[in-house]
PDB file of C-alpha atoms in Angstrom:
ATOM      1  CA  UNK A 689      71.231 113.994 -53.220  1.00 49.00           C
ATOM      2  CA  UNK A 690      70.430 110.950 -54.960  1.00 55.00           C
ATOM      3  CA  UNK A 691      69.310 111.026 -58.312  1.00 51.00           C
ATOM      4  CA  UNK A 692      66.249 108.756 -57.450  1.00 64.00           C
ATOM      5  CA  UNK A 693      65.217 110.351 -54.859  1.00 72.00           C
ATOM      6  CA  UNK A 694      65.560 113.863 -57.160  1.00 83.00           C
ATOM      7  CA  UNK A 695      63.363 112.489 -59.688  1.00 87.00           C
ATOM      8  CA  UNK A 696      61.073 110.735 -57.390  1.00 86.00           C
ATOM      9  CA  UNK A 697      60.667 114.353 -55.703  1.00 86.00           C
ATOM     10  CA  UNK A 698      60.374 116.293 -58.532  1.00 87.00           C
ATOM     11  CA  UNK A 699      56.894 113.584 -59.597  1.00 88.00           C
ATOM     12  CA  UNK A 700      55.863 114.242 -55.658  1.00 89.00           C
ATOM     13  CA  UNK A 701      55.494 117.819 -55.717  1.00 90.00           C
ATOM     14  CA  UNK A 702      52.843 118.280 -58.014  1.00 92.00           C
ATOM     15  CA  UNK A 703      50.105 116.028 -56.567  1.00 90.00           C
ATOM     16  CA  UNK A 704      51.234 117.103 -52.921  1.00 92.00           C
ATOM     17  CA  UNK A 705      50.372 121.121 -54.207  1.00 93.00           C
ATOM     18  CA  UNK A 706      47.206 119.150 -55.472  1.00 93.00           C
ATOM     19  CA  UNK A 707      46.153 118.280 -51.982  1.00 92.00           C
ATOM     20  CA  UNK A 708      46.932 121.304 -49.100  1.00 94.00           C
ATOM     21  CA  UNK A 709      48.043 119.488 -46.056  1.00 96.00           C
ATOM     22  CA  UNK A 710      45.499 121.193 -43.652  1.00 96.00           C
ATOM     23  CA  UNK A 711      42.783 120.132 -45.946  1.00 96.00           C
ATOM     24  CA  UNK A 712      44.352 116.462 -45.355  1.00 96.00           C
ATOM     25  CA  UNK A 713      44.465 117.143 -41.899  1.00 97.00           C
ATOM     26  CA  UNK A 714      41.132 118.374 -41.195  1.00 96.00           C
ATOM     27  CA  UNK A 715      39.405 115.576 -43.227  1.00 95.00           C
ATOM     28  CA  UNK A 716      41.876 112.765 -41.572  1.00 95.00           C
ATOM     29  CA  UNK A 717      41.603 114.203 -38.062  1.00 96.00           C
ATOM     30  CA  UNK A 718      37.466 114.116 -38.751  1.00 95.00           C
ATOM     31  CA  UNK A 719      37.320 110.266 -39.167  1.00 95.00           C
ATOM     32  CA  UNK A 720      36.252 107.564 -36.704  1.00 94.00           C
ATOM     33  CA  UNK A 721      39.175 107.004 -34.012  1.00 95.00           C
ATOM     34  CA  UNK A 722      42.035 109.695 -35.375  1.00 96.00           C
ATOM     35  CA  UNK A 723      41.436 111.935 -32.979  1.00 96.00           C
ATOM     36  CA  UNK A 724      41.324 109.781 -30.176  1.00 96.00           C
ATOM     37  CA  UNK A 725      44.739 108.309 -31.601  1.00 95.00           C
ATOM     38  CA  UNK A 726      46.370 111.241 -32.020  1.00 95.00           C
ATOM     39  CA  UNK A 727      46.188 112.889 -28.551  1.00 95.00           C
ATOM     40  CA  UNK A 728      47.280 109.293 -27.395  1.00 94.00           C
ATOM     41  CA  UNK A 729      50.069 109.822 -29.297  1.00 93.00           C
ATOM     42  CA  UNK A 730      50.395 113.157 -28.254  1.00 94.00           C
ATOM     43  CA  UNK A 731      50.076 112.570 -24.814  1.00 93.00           C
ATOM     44  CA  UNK A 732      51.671 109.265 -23.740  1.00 90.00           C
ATOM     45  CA  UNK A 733      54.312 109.091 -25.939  1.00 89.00           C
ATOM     46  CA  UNK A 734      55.132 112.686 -26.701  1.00 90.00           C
ATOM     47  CA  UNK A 735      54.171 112.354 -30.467  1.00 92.00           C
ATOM     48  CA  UNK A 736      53.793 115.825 -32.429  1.00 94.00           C
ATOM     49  CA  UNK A 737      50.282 115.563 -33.724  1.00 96.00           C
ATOM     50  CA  UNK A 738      51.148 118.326 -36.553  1.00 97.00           C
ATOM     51  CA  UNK A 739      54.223 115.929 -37.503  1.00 95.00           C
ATOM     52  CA  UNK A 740      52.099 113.078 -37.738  1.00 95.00           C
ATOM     53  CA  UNK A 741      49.414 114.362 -39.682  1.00 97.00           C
ATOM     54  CA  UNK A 742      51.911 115.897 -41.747  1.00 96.00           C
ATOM     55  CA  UNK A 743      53.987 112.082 -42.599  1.00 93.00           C
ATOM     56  CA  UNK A 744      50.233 110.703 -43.433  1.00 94.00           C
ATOM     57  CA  UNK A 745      50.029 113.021 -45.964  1.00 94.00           C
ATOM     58  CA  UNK A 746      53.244 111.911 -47.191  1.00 93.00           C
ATOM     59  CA  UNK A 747      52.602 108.421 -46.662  1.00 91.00           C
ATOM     60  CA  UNK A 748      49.419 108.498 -49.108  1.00 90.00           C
ATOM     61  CA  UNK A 749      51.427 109.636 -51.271  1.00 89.00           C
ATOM     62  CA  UNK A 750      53.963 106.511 -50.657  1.00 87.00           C
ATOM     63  CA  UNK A 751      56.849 109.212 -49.846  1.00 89.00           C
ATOM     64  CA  UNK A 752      58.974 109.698 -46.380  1.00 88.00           C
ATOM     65  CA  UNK A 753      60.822 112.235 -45.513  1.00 88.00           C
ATOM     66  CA  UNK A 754      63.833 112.636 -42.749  1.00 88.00           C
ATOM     67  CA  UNK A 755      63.772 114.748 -39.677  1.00 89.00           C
ATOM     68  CA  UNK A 756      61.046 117.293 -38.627  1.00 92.00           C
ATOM     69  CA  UNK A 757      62.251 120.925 -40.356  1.00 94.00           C
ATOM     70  CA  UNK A 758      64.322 122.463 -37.482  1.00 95.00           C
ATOM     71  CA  UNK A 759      61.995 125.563 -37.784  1.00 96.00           C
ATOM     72  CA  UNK A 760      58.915 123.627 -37.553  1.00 97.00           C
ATOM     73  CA  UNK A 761      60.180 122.102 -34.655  1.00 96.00           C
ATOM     74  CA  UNK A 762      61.128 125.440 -32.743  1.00 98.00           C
ATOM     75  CA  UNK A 763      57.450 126.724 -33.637  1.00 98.00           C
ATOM     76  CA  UNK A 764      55.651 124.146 -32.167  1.00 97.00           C
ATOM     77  CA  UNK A 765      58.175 124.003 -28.999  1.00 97.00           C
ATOM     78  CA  UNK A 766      58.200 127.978 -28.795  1.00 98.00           C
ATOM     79  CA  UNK A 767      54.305 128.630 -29.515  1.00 98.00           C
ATOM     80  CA  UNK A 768      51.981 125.197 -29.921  1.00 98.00           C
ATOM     81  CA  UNK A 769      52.979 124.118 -26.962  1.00 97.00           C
ATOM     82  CA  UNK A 770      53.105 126.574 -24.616  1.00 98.00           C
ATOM     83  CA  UNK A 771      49.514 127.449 -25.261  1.00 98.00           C
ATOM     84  CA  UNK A 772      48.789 123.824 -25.720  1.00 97.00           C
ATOM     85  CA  UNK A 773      50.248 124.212 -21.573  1.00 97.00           C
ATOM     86  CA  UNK A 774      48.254 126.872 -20.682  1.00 98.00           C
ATOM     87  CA  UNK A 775      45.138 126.056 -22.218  1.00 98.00           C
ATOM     88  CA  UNK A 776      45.310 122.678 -20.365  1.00 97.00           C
ATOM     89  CA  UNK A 777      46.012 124.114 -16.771  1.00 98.00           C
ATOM     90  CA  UNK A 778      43.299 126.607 -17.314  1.00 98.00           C
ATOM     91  CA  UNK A 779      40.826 123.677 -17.674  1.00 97.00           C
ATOM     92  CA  UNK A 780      40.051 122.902 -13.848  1.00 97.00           C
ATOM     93  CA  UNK A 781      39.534 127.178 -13.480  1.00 97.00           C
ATOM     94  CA  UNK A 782      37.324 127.267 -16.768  1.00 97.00           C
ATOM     95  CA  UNK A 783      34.744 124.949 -15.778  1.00 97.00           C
ATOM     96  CA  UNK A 784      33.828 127.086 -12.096  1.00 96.00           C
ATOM     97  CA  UNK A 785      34.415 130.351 -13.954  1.00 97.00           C
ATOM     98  CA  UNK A 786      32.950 131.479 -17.046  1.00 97.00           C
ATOM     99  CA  UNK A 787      35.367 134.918 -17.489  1.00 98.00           C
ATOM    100  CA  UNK A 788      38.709 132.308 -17.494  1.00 98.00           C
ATOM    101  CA  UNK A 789      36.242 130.138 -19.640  1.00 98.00           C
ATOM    102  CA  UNK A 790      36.065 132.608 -22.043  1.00 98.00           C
ATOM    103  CA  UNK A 791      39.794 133.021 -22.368  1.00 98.00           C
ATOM    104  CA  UNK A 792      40.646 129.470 -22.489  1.00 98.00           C
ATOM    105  CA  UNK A 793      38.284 129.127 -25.344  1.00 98.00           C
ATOM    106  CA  UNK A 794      40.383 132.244 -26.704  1.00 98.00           C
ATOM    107  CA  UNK A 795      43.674 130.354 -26.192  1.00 98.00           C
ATOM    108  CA  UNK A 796      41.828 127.145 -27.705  1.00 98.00           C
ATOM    109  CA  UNK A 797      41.620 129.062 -30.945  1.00 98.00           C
ATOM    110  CA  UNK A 798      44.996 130.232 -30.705  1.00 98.00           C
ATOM    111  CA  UNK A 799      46.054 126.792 -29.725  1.00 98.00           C
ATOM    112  CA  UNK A 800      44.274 125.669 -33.518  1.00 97.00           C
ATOM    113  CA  UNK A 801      46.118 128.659 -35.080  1.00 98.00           C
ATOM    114  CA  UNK A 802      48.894 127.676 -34.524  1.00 98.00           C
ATOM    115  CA  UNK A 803      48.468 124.236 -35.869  1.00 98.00           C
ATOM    116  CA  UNK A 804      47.466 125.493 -38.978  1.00 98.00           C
ATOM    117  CA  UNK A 805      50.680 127.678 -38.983  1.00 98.00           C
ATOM    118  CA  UNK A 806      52.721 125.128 -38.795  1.00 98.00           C
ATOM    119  CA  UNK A 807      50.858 122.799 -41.178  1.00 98.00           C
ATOM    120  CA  UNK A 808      51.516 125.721 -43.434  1.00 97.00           C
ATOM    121  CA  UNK A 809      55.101 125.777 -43.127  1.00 97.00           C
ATOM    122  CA  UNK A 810      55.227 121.948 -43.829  1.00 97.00           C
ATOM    123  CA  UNK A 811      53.427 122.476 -46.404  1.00 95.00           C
ATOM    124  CA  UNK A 812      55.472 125.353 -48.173  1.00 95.00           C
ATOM    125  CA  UNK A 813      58.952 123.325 -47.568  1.00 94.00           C
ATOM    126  CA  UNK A 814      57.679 119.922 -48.641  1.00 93.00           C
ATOM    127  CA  UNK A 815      56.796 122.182 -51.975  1.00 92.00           C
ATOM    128  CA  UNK A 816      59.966 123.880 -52.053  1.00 91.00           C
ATOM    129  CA  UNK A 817      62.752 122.676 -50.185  1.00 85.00           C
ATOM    130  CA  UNK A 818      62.679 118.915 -48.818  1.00 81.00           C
ATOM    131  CA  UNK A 819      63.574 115.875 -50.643  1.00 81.00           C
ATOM    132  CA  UNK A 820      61.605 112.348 -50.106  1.00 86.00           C
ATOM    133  CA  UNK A 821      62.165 109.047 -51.150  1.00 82.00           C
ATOM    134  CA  UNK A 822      59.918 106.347 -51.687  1.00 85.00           C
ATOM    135  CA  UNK A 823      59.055 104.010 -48.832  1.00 81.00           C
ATOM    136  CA  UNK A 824      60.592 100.658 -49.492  1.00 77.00           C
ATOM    137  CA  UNK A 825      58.688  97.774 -49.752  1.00 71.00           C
ATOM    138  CA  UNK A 826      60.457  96.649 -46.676  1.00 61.00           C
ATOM    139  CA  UNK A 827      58.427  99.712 -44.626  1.00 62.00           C
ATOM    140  CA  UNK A 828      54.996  98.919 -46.201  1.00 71.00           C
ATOM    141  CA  UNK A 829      52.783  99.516 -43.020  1.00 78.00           C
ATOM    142  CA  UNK A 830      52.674 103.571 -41.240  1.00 81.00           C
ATOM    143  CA  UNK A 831      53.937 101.733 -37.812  1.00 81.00           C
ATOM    144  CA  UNK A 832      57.568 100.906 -39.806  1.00 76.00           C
ATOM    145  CA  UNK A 833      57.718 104.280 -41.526  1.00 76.00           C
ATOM    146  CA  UNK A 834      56.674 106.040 -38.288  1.00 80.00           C
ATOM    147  CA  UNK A 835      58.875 103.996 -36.049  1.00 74.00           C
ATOM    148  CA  UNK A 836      62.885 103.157 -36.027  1.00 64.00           C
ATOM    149  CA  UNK A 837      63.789  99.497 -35.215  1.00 52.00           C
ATOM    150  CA  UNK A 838      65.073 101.547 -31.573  1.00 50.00           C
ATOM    151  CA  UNK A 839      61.906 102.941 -30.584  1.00 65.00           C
ATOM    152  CA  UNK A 840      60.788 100.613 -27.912  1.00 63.00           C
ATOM    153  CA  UNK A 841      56.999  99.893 -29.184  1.00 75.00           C
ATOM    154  CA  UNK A 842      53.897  99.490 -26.760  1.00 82.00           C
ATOM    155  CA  UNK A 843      50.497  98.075 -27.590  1.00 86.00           C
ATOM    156  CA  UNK A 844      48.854 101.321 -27.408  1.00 87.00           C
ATOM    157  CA  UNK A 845      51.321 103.058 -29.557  1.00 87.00           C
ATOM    158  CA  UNK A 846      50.606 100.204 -32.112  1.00 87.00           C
ATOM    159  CA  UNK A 847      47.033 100.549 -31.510  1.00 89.00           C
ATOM    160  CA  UNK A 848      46.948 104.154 -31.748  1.00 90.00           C
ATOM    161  CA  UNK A 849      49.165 104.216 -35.416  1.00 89.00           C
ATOM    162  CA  UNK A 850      46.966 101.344 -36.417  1.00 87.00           C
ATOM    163  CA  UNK A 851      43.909 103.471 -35.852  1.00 89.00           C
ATOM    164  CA  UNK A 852      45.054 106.163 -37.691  1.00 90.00           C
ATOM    165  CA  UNK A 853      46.190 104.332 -40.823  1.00 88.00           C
ATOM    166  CA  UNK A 854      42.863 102.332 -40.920  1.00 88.00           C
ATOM    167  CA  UNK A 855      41.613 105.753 -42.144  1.00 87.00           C
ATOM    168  CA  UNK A 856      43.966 107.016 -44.822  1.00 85.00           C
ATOM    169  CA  UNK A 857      43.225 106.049 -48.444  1.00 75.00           C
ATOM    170  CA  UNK A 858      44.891 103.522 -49.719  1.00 63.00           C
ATOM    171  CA  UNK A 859      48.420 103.740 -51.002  1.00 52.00           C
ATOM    172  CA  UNK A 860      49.070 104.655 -54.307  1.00 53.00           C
ATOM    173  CA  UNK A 861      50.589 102.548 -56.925  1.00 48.00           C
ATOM    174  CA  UNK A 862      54.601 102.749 -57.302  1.00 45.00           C
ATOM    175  CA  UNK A 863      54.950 105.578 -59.589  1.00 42.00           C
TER     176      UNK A 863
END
């Protein structure tokens, strides 16, 4: 590991315990056009909304970090989703009966559960087992941390990561 980015780490972790991620994420997700960006994200360009919320809160902070945990990642594919799934094909049934209504609220909360599981588990290894770095002044901007120089970048997509970063507090000064 790189001594910079072990120092620069070991400054992070104290002001990330200082702000719980699902706190961040309920409060981010809350203002004008996030939500609407996110399930874009989510939904025409496969996007993990968890993920996302999760890099803004590193982002205000002015860290990155590399891949998505490999056990976050089987969480959401092994239990978000799935109910995610489920609670979406139930919709059509749900609005002519009020008994599958009542589940697919059920499977809503789940559904938000979940979530907050896994924003959890971010949470707990960005605290105690992942190293960041500091975003280069060449990545200023979410879109360039967010994005590699491969992804293949629509409007929308732009849009959507624009929206979302119009709402996050400003960065903080290089520390």
């Amino acid at each position: 590991m790189d001594p910079d980015s072990t120092e620069f780490t070991a400054r992070l972790r104290p002001r990330l315990a200082t702000s719980p991620l699902w706190d961040f994420a309920l409060a981010i997700y809350a203002r004008p056009g996030v939500e609407q960006a996110c399930l874009t994200l989510q939904d025409e360009y496969g996007w993990d909304v968890c993920e996302l919320l999760w890099r803004c809160w590193l982002y205000q902070q002015g860290a990155q970090a590399g891949a998505l945990p490999s056990e976050v990642a089987a969480w959401q594919r092994e239990v978000t989703q799935p109910l995610r799934r489920l609670r979406r094909d139930l919709k059509p049934q749900a609005q002519a009966d009020s008994q599958v209504a009542s589940v697919r609220s059920r499977i809503k909360q789940a559904e938000l559960e979940a979530e907050q599981q896994c924003l959890q588990m971010l949470m707990k290894i960005s605290l105690n087992e992942l190293a960041f770095s500091p975003i280069p002044a060449r990545l200023q901007g979410l879109e360039n941390v967010l994005l590699s120089s491969q992804q293949r970048q629509k409007k929308t997509q732009l849009m959507a990561i624009r929206s979302v970063e119009s709402q996050l507090d400003p960065l903080p000064a290089a520390r």
